[in-house]
Amino acid sequence: MSRSRRPIIRLKPLLLPPVAAALLLLLLACHCQQLFAALPPPPTATTPTQSYTASRMVAATTTSWLTKVAPEQGGDNVTLLDDLETTVASTTLQTKLPDTKRRPIDLTVGYLTAVKGDVKDRQGLAVSGALTLAIKEVNDDPSLLPDVRLVLKWNDTKGDTVLTTRAMTDMICEGVAAFFGPEASCYVEAIISQSRNIPMISYKCSDPKASEVPTFARTDPPDTQVTKSLISLLKYYNWYKFSIITETDWMIVAKTLRKEAIANKLTVNHFNEVVDRHACCVNGLTCCANGYWYELIRETRNGTRIYVFFGSRRALIEMMATMQVFGLFENGEYMVIYVDQNTYSVKDAVHYLWQPEQWSAITSRPGTCEDSKDFYKRARSLLVIVLSPPNEDYIHFTDKVRDFNQREPFNFTFPSIFLNVSTFLYMRLTSTIR
């Protein structure tokens, strides 16, 4: 529907007698006095937009009065103007044009991470700065999202589904446009996001069921995807019989591997579940005893040569130390295959073989790691399936992320004592924060 426009009357020069001209000016002056008396007082600091609006009011009211004075708009004395805005802008406000620069629209993104809590290998302390770094780069580049400013809203969900759901419902009510996260649990959260047609991108969630949700995407592949690499590795070396040892958190992946192995005509000699040592000791379970791994290796060593282990690095080192006590690495007859979810780092590779405190003791004395007893025997008996770093500049990216971790809104402190210590050691220490 086209906008109705009031006519504006422009008077053409008239040759009136002096008395008639004086009478016309008197009437116009009286009317303008009444007009300005009825208008509200001007603001103390008039903006161009306010001046523009006030001028339109004056022009429209004056037009109405002129129509009464000269009702014959098509006569010789008047000319009808159709474009009110053009007339005002070109005559009355030539030096007071409104500011045409549009203010950016705020687009809020929700960030669901795990900083505290009981989730193992939680990434909130390490990767949160990557999101604020990305938001800054997007906001600083007008060619990416013109007229849009990204705003961050975040919550520490501690990897708990209930806490994550509560945070999501609050953010949805506040109008978030997308979710980044969560980690650990994500299937229920993905369903909630789908119900509101809000995209969700998880950076660390291994639940394969979430992949079925159309509004869900992930940058970290599901854990079950690694089974294809394991099967290919086993078949490449003609290792058709092997044993699986898994921690509880990896049970889904371990069962998937067993299923894939049967489908590829491979034999699983043993399938053993172990409990994380920390959880064992906290709950006072028998697995907290030093002889736990000893019994497990003693029962399985004669029936297998290849172990596939799913669990923490600390548990891996305890398992391999026990195998070395039995002398299983002396002749290179045993092999351990380990799966690591984290990105490979050269400086952290030593932590597949030694605990952080062991490595500190080794580096504090003269010599190198090669001088450590049985280093080569243990190292040659371990294969690790790990994510490759994106590119050679990855280390520079991690330095930026560490810097943004210490800025608003996270303010994660990084004591200077840890600047020359591996990221893995830092994460191990901070993982005790509750």
Tab-separated table of C-alpha atoms in Angstrom:
chain	number	residue	atom	x	y	z
A	1	MET	CA	0.000	0.000	0.000
A	2	SER	CA	1.506	3.313	-1.031
A	3	ARG	CA	1.889	5.963	1.637
A	4	SER	CA	-0.570	8.823	1.425
A	5	ARG	CA	1.248	12.113	1.123
A	6	ARG	CA	-0.009	15.488	2.124
A	7	PRO	CA	0.263	18.183	-0.509
A	8	ILE	CA	2.608	21.064	0.093
A	9	ILE	CA	1.771	24.408	-1.334
A	10	ARG	CA	4.412	26.730	-2.622
A	11	LEU	CA	3.137	30.236	-3.316
A	12	LYS	CA	4.213	31.870	-6.525
A	13	PRO	CA	5.227	35.505	-6.451
A	14	LEU	CA	2.133	37.715	-6.278
A	15	LEU	CA	1.643	41.336	-7.162
A	16	LEU	CA	-0.739	42.448	-4.428
A	17	PRO	CA	-1.755	45.894	-3.361
A	18	PRO	CA	0.121	47.091	-0.252
A	19	VAL	CA	-2.955	46.737	1.969
A	20	ALA	CA	-3.678	43.160	0.822
A	21	ALA	CA	-0.027	42.166	1.259
A	22	ALA	CA	0.063	43.572	4.776
A	23	LEU	CA	-3.160	41.747	5.672
A	24	LEU	CA	-1.774	38.435	4.395
A	25	LEU	CA	1.465	38.823	6.379
A	26	LEU	CA	-0.499	39.673	9.507
A	27	LEU	CA	-2.655	36.564	9.201
A	28	LEU	CA	0.408	34.379	8.628
A	29	ALA	CA	2.202	35.841	11.652
A	30	CYS	CA	-0.794	35.237	13.916
A	31	HIS	CA	-1.156	31.659	12.767
A	32	CYS	CA	2.568	30.888	13.255
A	33	GLN	CA	2.411	32.348	16.766
A	34	GLN	CA	-0.443	29.989	17.649
A	35	LEU	CA	1.383	27.094	16.036
A	36	PHE	CA	4.630	27.495	17.979
A	37	ALA	CA	2.742	28.091	21.228
A	38	ALA	CA	1.076	24.692	20.807
A	39	LEU	CA	4.332	22.861	20.089
A	40	PRO	CA	6.320	21.330	23.009
A	41	PRO	CA	9.471	23.189	24.048
A	42	PRO	CA	12.578	22.097	22.116
A	43	PRO	CA	15.113	19.850	23.886
A	44	THR	CA	18.264	21.392	25.285
A	45	ALA	CA	20.478	19.432	22.880
A	46	THR	CA	18.579	19.094	19.630
A	47	THR	CA	19.811	16.306	17.403
A	48	PRO	CA	19.538	16.326	13.588
A	49	THR	CA	16.797	13.712	13.829
A	50	GLN	CA	14.793	15.858	16.269
A	51	SER	CA	15.214	18.935	14.078
A	52	TYR	CA	14.097	16.940	11.094
A	53	THR	CA	10.954	15.733	12.894
A	54	ALA	CA	10.079	19.175	14.209
A	55	SER	CA	10.521	20.678	10.758
A	56	ARG	CA	8.157	18.107	9.274
A	57	MET	CA	5.564	19.013	11.918
A	58	VAL	CA	5.883	22.713	11.135
A	59	ALA	CA	5.782	22.092	7.388
A	60	ALA	CA	2.719	19.847	7.624
A	61	THR	CA	0.782	22.270	9.847
A	62	THR	CA	1.681	25.263	7.710
A	63	THR	CA	0.599	23.325	4.622
A	64	SER	CA	-2.801	22.716	6.181
A	65	TRP	CA	-3.257	26.426	6.860
A	66	LEU	CA	-2.095	27.441	3.384
A	67	THR	CA	-4.643	25.079	1.889
A	68	LYS	CA	-7.355	27.019	3.666
A	69	VAL	CA	-5.959	30.342	2.452
A	70	ALA	CA	-5.545	29.115	-1.147
A	71	PRO	CA	-8.005	26.240	-1.667
A	72	GLU	CA	-7.635	26.309	-5.426
A	73	GLN	CA	-4.384	24.374	-5.589
A	74	GLY	CA	-4.342	24.240	-9.350
A	75	GLY	CA	-4.701	27.981	-9.831
A	76	ASP	CA	-2.180	30.451	-11.144
A	77	ASN	CA	-0.987	31.494	-7.711
A	78	VAL	CA	0.025	28.106	-6.201
A	79	THR	CA	2.005	24.963	-7.118
A	80	LEU	CA	1.369	21.551	-5.548
A	81	LEU	CA	4.471	19.631	-4.313
A	82	ASP	CA	4.042	15.879	-3.807
A	83	ASP	CA	7.271	14.897	-2.027
A	84	LEU	CA	7.236	16.197	1.510
A	85	GLU	CA	10.482	14.529	2.596
A	86	THR	CA	12.420	15.771	-0.428
A	87	THR	CA	11.139	19.301	0.068
A	88	VAL	CA	12.053	19.412	3.740
A	89	ALA	CA	15.443	17.814	3.255
A	90	SER	CA	16.355	20.056	0.306
A	91	THR	CA	15.121	23.349	1.698
A	92	THR	CA	14.562	23.455	5.427
A	93	LEU	CA	17.325	21.032	6.560
A	94	GLN	CA	20.060	21.265	4.001
A	95	THR	CA	22.710	21.293	6.789
A	96	LYS	CA	20.899	18.914	9.197
A	97	LEU	CA	20.626	15.621	7.374
A	98	PRO	CA	19.870	12.631	9.616
A	99	ASP	CA	22.682	10.191	10.418
A	100	THR	CA	22.218	7.362	7.923
A	101	LYS	CA	24.806	5.055	9.574
A	102	ARG	CA	22.991	2.027	10.945
A	103	ARG	CA	23.753	0.838	14.431
A	104	PRO	CA	24.863	-2.819	14.518
A	105	ILE	CA	22.362	-5.395	15.684
A	106	ASP	CA	23.453	-7.438	18.708
A	107	LEU	CA	23.396	-11.181	18.038
A	108	THR	CA	23.842	-13.234	21.208
A	109	VAL	CA	25.550	-16.628	21.108
A	110	GLY	CA	25.436	-19.017	24.052
A	111	TYR	CA	28.545	-20.848	25.228
A	112	LEU	CA	28.103	-24.007	27.310
A	113	THR	CA	31.362	-25.286	28.760
A	114	ALA	CA	32.714	-27.341	31.654
A	115	VAL	CA	35.191	-25.497	33.858
A	116	LYS	CA	34.545	-27.256	37.146
A	117	GLY	CA	32.926	-30.577	37.953
A	118	ASP	CA	33.754	-34.250	37.731
A	119	VAL	CA	34.052	-34.628	33.948
A	120	LYS	CA	37.459	-35.966	32.979
A	121	ASP	CA	39.506	-34.127	30.370
A	122	ARG	CA	37.123	-31.177	30.453
A	123	GLN	CA	38.246	-28.424	28.130
A	124	GLY	CA	36.661	-25.278	29.561
A	125	LEU	CA	39.868	-24.047	31.191
A	126	ALA	CA	41.881	-24.615	28.027
A	127	VAL	CA	39.728	-23.662	25.023
A	128	SER	CA	37.279	-20.968	26.158
A	129	GLY	CA	39.541	-18.191	24.948
A	130	ALA	CA	39.230	-19.546	21.399
A	131	LEU	CA	35.589	-18.450	21.292
A	132	THR	CA	36.227	-14.901	22.478
A	133	LEU	CA	39.142	-14.698	20.038
A	134	ALA	CA	36.861	-15.760	17.178
A	135	ILE	CA	34.128	-13.312	18.221
A	136	LYS	CA	36.638	-10.464	18.300
A	137	GLU	CA	37.934	-11.300	14.828
A	138	VAL	CA	34.394	-11.446	13.429
A	139	ASN	CA	33.347	-8.163	15.048
A	140	ASP	CA	36.526	-6.428	13.862
A	141	ASP	CA	35.944	-7.441	10.232
A	142	PRO	CA	32.883	-5.619	8.813
A	143	SER	CA	32.938	-7.763	5.677
A	144	LEU	CA	32.022	-10.927	7.617
A	145	LEU	CA	28.812	-9.901	9.385
A	146	PRO	CA	27.971	-6.335	8.370
A	147	ASP	CA	25.646	-4.450	10.729
A	148	VAL	CA	25.877	-7.306	13.259
A	149	ARG	CA	27.784	-7.429	16.541
A	150	LEU	CA	28.264	-10.806	18.225
A	151	VAL	CA	27.679	-10.853	21.972
A	152	LEU	CA	28.738	-13.737	24.215
A	153	LYS	CA	26.737	-15.261	27.051
A	154	TRP	CA	28.314	-18.243	28.784
A	155	ASN	CA	27.687	-20.675	31.604
A	156	ASP	CA	29.753	-23.305	33.399
A	157	THR	CA	27.579	-26.410	33.135
A	158	LYS	CA	30.154	-28.689	34.833
A	159	GLY	CA	29.299	-31.309	32.228
A	160	ASP	CA	25.990	-32.008	33.965
A	161	THR	CA	22.891	-32.520	31.810
A	162	VAL	CA	20.509	-30.904	34.310
A	163	LEU	CA	22.676	-27.807	34.758
A	164	THR	CA	23.142	-27.534	31.007
A	165	THR	CA	19.395	-27.783	30.379
A	166	ARG	CA	18.705	-25.059	32.926
A	167	ALA	CA	21.299	-22.771	31.370
A	168	MET	CA	19.893	-23.410	27.887
A	169	THR	CA	16.302	-22.585	28.843
A	170	ASP	CA	17.449	-19.325	30.425
A	171	MET	CA	19.457	-18.415	27.338
A	172	ILE	CA	16.586	-19.293	24.999
A	173	CYS	CA	14.307	-16.928	26.921
A	174	GLU	CA	16.957	-14.228	26.494
A	175	GLY	CA	17.003	-14.756	22.726
A	176	VAL	CA	20.282	-16.506	21.932
A	177	ALA	CA	20.794	-17.206	18.235
A	178	ALA	CA	23.123	-20.230	18.521
A	179	PHE	CA	24.826	-22.505	21.028
A	180	PHE	CA	28.498	-23.484	21.191
A	181	GLY	CA	28.994	-26.578	23.314
A	182	PRO	CA	28.306	-28.399	25.453
A	183	GLU	CA	31.000	-30.931	26.235
A	184	ALA	CA	30.576	-34.419	27.687
A	185	SER	CA	26.769	-34.739	27.474
A	186	CYS	CA	25.052	-33.351	24.369
A	187	TYR	CA	22.209	-35.558	23.104
A	188	VAL	CA	19.459	-34.214	25.385
A	189	GLU	CA	20.774	-30.702	24.885
A	190	ALA	CA	20.724	-31.154	21.106
A	191	ILE	CA	17.059	-32.192	21.253
A	192	ILE	CA	16.187	-29.076	23.270
A	193	SER	CA	18.028	-26.907	20.763
A	194	GLN	CA	16.210	-28.610	17.899
A	195	SER	CA	12.820	-27.923	19.527
A	196	ARG	CA	13.526	-24.190	19.164
A	197	ASN	CA	15.282	-24.536	15.801
A	198	ILE	CA	18.488	-23.121	17.257
A	199	PRO	CA	21.773	-24.454	15.844
A	200	MET	CA	24.180	-26.134	18.249
A	201	ILE	CA	27.867	-26.726	17.540
A	202	SER	CA	29.654	-28.926	20.060
A	203	TYR	CA	33.427	-28.796	20.348
A	204	LYS	CA	33.785	-31.866	22.574
A	205	CYS	CA	30.998	-34.398	22.775
A	206	SER	CA	31.424	-38.018	21.801
A	207	ASP	CA	27.792	-39.156	21.990
A	208	PRO	CA	27.055	-40.653	18.544
A	209	LYS	CA	23.271	-40.282	18.972
A	210	ALA	CA	23.555	-36.496	18.782
A	211	SER	CA	24.629	-36.777	15.140
A	212	GLU	CA	21.053	-37.728	14.258
A	213	VAL	CA	19.734	-34.291	15.314
A	214	PRO	CA	19.471	-32.025	12.218
A	215	THR	CA	20.333	-28.790	14.069
A	216	PHE	CA	23.414	-30.324	15.714
A	217	ALA	CA	26.979	-30.189	14.416
A	218	ARG	CA	30.313	-31.063	15.971
A	219	THR	CA	33.945	-30.162	15.435
A	220	ASP	CA	35.122	-33.232	17.344
A	221	PRO	CA	34.118	-36.555	15.771
A	222	PRO	CA	32.229	-39.091	17.883
A	223	ASP	CA	34.396	-41.559	19.735
A	224	THR	CA	32.885	-44.447	17.817
A	225	GLN	CA	34.485	-43.141	14.637
A	226	VAL	CA	37.921	-44.118	15.932
A	227	THR	CA	36.989	-47.796	15.706
A	228	LYS	CA	37.474	-47.652	11.934
A	229	SER	CA	41.061	-46.515	12.426
A	230	LEU	CA	41.642	-49.259	14.961
A	231	ILE	CA	40.304	-51.977	12.671
A	232	SER	CA	42.448	-50.702	9.791
A	233	LEU	CA	45.538	-50.666	12.011
A	234	LEU	CA	44.949	-54.197	13.285
A	235	LYS	CA	44.369	-55.588	9.807
A	236	TYR	CA	47.408	-53.755	8.397
A	237	TYR	CA	49.729	-55.575	10.817
A	238	ASN	CA	47.761	-58.841	10.580
A	239	TRP	CA	46.806	-58.698	14.241
A	240	TYR	CA	43.607	-60.701	14.082
A	241	LYS	CA	43.386	-61.414	17.815
A	242	PHE	CA	43.486	-58.787	20.541
A	243	SER	CA	42.105	-57.845	23.972
A	244	ILE	CA	40.108	-54.772	24.981
A	245	ILE	CA	40.584	-53.023	28.333
A	246	THR	CA	38.360	-50.009	28.867
A	247	GLU	CA	37.385	-47.532	31.535
A	248	THR	CA	33.684	-47.024	32.195
A	249	ASP	CA	33.479	-43.709	30.332
A	250	TRP	CA	34.699	-45.415	27.141
A	251	MET	CA	32.337	-48.373	27.308
A	252	ILE	CA	30.265	-47.335	24.261
A	253	VAL	CA	33.390	-47.067	22.108
A	254	ALA	CA	34.754	-50.366	23.381
A	255	LYS	CA	31.516	-52.174	22.593
A	256	THR	CA	31.462	-50.603	19.142
A	257	LEU	CA	35.003	-51.839	18.519
A	258	ARG	CA	34.046	-55.344	19.577
A	259	LYS	CA	31.082	-55.265	17.202
A	260	GLU	CA	33.249	-53.985	14.333
A	261	ALA	CA	35.880	-56.616	15.055
A	262	ILE	CA	33.365	-59.440	14.795
A	263	ALA	CA	32.051	-57.989	11.532
A	264	ASN	CA	35.626	-57.985	10.166
A	265	LYS	CA	36.303	-61.546	11.387
A	266	LEU	CA	38.683	-60.479	14.150
A	267	THR	CA	38.793	-62.193	17.537
A	268	VAL	CA	38.482	-60.358	20.864
A	269	ASN	CA	40.319	-62.486	23.430
A	270	HIS	CA	39.345	-60.475	26.508
A	271	PHE	CA	36.935	-57.639	27.237
A	272	ASN	CA	37.665	-56.108	30.660
A	273	GLU	CA	36.217	-52.996	32.283
A	274	VAL	CA	38.337	-51.039	34.750
A	275	VAL	CA	37.441	-48.127	36.994
A	276	ASP	CA	39.381	-44.888	37.099
A	277	ARG	CA	41.897	-45.055	39.935
A	278	HIS	CA	40.850	-41.694	41.356
A	279	ALA	CA	37.220	-42.804	41.544
A	280	CYS	CA	38.318	-46.108	43.072
A	281	CYS	CA	40.193	-44.440	45.890
A	282	VAL	CA	37.533	-41.798	46.544
A	283	ASN	CA	34.861	-44.481	46.858
A	284	GLY	CA	37.101	-46.904	48.755
A	285	LEU	CA	36.876	-49.661	46.135
A	286	THR	CA	39.256	-52.599	45.803
A	287	CYS	CA	40.604	-51.210	42.527
A	288	CYS	CA	42.412	-48.550	44.569
A	289	ALA	CA	44.911	-51.184	45.720
A	290	ASN	CA	48.312	-51.280	44.052
A	291	GLY	CA	47.823	-54.885	42.975
A	292	TYR	CA	44.753	-54.165	40.834
A	293	TRP	CA	46.614	-53.885	37.521
A	294	TYR	CA	48.918	-56.721	38.521
A	295	GLU	CA	46.000	-59.151	38.746
A	296	LEU	CA	44.492	-57.985	35.458
A	297	ILE	CA	47.725	-58.388	33.480
A	298	ARG	CA	48.505	-61.714	35.123
A	299	GLU	CA	45.106	-63.103	34.079
A	300	THR	CA	45.270	-61.934	30.454
A	301	ARG	CA	48.960	-61.989	29.428
A	302	ASN	CA	49.046	-65.631	28.396
A	303	GLY	CA	45.981	-65.356	26.164
A	304	THR	CA	46.862	-62.271	24.138
A	305	ARG	CA	49.698	-60.226	22.687
A	306	ILE	CA	47.832	-57.084	21.620
A	307	TYR	CA	46.037	-54.812	24.096
A	308	VAL	CA	43.685	-52.013	23.013
A	309	PHE	CA	43.227	-49.632	25.928
A	310	PHE	CA	40.545	-46.927	26.353
A	311	GLY	CA	41.033	-44.625	29.315
A	312	SER	CA	43.119	-41.879	30.866
A	313	ARG	CA	46.826	-41.384	30.301
A	314	ARG	CA	47.531	-42.025	33.963
A	315	ALA	CA	45.817	-45.412	33.773
A	316	LEU	CA	47.732	-46.195	30.564
A	317	ILE	CA	51.055	-45.553	32.299
A	318	GLU	CA	50.058	-47.706	35.281
A	319	MET	CA	49.068	-50.521	32.931
A	320	MET	CA	52.329	-50.373	30.954
A	321	ALA	CA	54.412	-50.142	34.128
A	322	THR	CA	52.765	-53.342	35.335
A	323	MET	CA	53.430	-55.046	31.995
A	324	GLN	CA	57.065	-54.028	32.270
A	325	VAL	CA	57.241	-55.603	35.725
A	326	PHE	CA	56.191	-58.870	34.096
A	327	GLY	CA	58.919	-58.384	31.483
A	328	LEU	CA	56.434	-58.312	28.597
A	329	PHE	CA	58.394	-55.661	26.673
A	330	GLU	CA	61.778	-57.390	26.758
A	331	ASN	CA	61.495	-59.149	23.392
A	332	GLY	CA	58.959	-56.884	21.695
A	333	GLU	CA	56.258	-59.551	21.808
A	334	TYR	CA	53.517	-57.354	23.289
A	335	MET	CA	51.915	-54.205	21.939
A	336	VAL	CA	49.573	-51.624	23.487
A	337	ILE	CA	47.310	-49.487	21.291
A	338	TYR	CA	45.962	-46.353	22.951
A	339	VAL	CA	43.336	-43.855	21.755
A	340	ASP	CA	43.731	-40.189	22.734
A	341	GLN	CA	40.995	-37.626	22.116
A	342	ASN	CA	43.310	-34.637	22.429
A	343	THR	CA	45.310	-33.013	19.659
A	344	TYR	CA	48.860	-34.302	19.330
A	345	SER	CA	51.625	-32.163	20.751
A	346	VAL	CA	55.311	-33.014	20.528
A	347	LYS	CA	56.110	-31.526	23.909
A	348	ASP	CA	53.333	-33.547	25.569
A	349	ALA	CA	54.183	-36.886	23.948
A	350	VAL	CA	56.336	-37.867	26.934
A	351	HIS	CA	53.205	-38.091	29.056
A	352	TYR	CA	52.188	-41.286	27.311
A	353	LEU	CA	55.149	-42.922	29.063
A	354	TRP	CA	55.616	-41.088	32.376
A	355	GLN	CA	53.414	-39.471	34.975
A	356	PRO	CA	53.914	-35.685	35.313
A	357	GLU	CA	55.773	-36.096	38.608
A	358	GLN	CA	57.983	-38.799	37.073
A	359	TRP	CA	58.824	-36.584	34.115
A	360	SER	CA	59.688	-33.690	36.429
A	361	ALA	CA	62.096	-35.943	38.308
A	362	ILE	CA	63.715	-37.098	35.049
A	363	THR	CA	64.216	-33.582	33.684
A	364	SER	CA	65.548	-32.265	36.994
A	365	ARG	CA	68.649	-34.465	36.853
A	366	PRO	CA	71.459	-34.534	34.249
A	367	GLY	CA	70.932	-36.552	31.107
A	368	THR	CA	67.997	-37.092	28.797
A	369	CYS	CA	64.860	-39.190	28.774
A	370	GLU	CA	66.698	-41.794	26.695
A	371	ASP	CA	68.871	-42.482	29.729
A	372	SER	CA	65.817	-43.612	31.692
A	373	LYS	CA	65.706	-47.327	32.386
A	374	ASP	CA	63.898	-49.370	29.724
A	375	PHE	CA	62.789	-46.240	27.834
A	376	TYR	CA	63.150	-47.734	24.361
A	377	LYS	CA	61.540	-51.029	25.293
A	378	ARG	CA	58.443	-49.308	26.596
A	379	ALA	CA	58.256	-46.687	23.845
A	380	ARG	CA	58.508	-49.174	20.976
A	381	SER	CA	55.629	-51.206	22.428
A	382	LEU	CA	53.111	-48.348	22.340
A	383	LEU	CA	51.038	-47.090	19.411
A	384	VAL	CA	48.830	-44.028	19.922
A	385	ILE	CA	45.926	-42.995	17.702
A	386	VAL	CA	45.671	-39.246	18.190
A	387	LEU	CA	44.317	-36.190	16.381
A	388	SER	CA	46.884	-34.412	14.235
A	389	PRO	CA	47.399	-30.667	14.797
A	390	PRO	CA	45.647	-28.525	12.139
A	391	ASN	CA	48.822	-26.892	10.806
A	392	GLU	CA	52.312	-25.793	11.729
A	393	ASP	CA	51.025	-22.534	13.232
A	394	TYR	CA	48.881	-24.365	15.757
A	395	ILE	CA	51.260	-23.507	18.586
A	396	HIS	CA	50.799	-19.781	17.863
A	397	PHE	CA	47.051	-20.225	17.947
A	398	THR	CA	47.234	-21.910	21.356
A	399	ASP	CA	49.283	-18.973	22.658
A	400	LYS	CA	46.521	-16.570	21.596
A	401	VAL	CA	43.875	-18.760	23.183
A	402	ARG	CA	45.826	-18.838	26.437
A	403	ASP	CA	45.961	-15.047	26.379
A	404	PHE	CA	42.207	-14.709	25.802
A	405	ASN	CA	41.545	-17.231	28.577
A	406	GLN	CA	42.881	-14.645	31.010
A	407	ARG	CA	40.683	-11.827	29.682
A	408	GLU	CA	37.050	-10.989	30.275
A	409	PRO	CA	34.649	-12.678	30.722
A	410	PHE	CA	36.560	-15.799	31.835
A	411	ASN	CA	39.566	-14.442	33.745
A	412	PHE	CA	41.218	-17.859	34.018
A	413	THR	CA	44.528	-17.243	35.737
A	414	PHE	CA	47.705	-18.851	34.440
A	415	PRO	CA	50.446	-18.621	37.100
A	416	SER	CA	53.850	-17.751	35.704
A	417	ILE	CA	55.336	-20.822	37.360
A	418	PHE	CA	53.590	-22.925	34.707
A	419	LEU	CA	54.743	-20.964	31.664
A	420	ASN	CA	57.530	-23.452	30.936
A	421	VAL	CA	55.574	-26.516	31.997
A	422	SER	CA	53.585	-28.585	29.552
A	423	THR	CA	49.923	-27.835	29.030
A	424	PHE	CA	49.142	-31.373	30.102
A	425	LEU	CA	50.655	-30.839	33.544
A	426	TYR	CA	48.742	-27.601	33.895
A	427	MET	CA	45.484	-29.311	33.006
A	428	ARG	CA	46.189	-32.124	35.460
A	429	LEU	CA	46.659	-29.639	38.283
A	430	THR	CA	43.655	-27.485	37.453
A	431	SER	CA	41.424	-30.533	37.020
A	432	THR	CA	41.301	-30.830	40.816
A	433	ILE	CA	39.387	-27.536	41.078
A	434	ARG	CA	35.800	-28.044	42.134
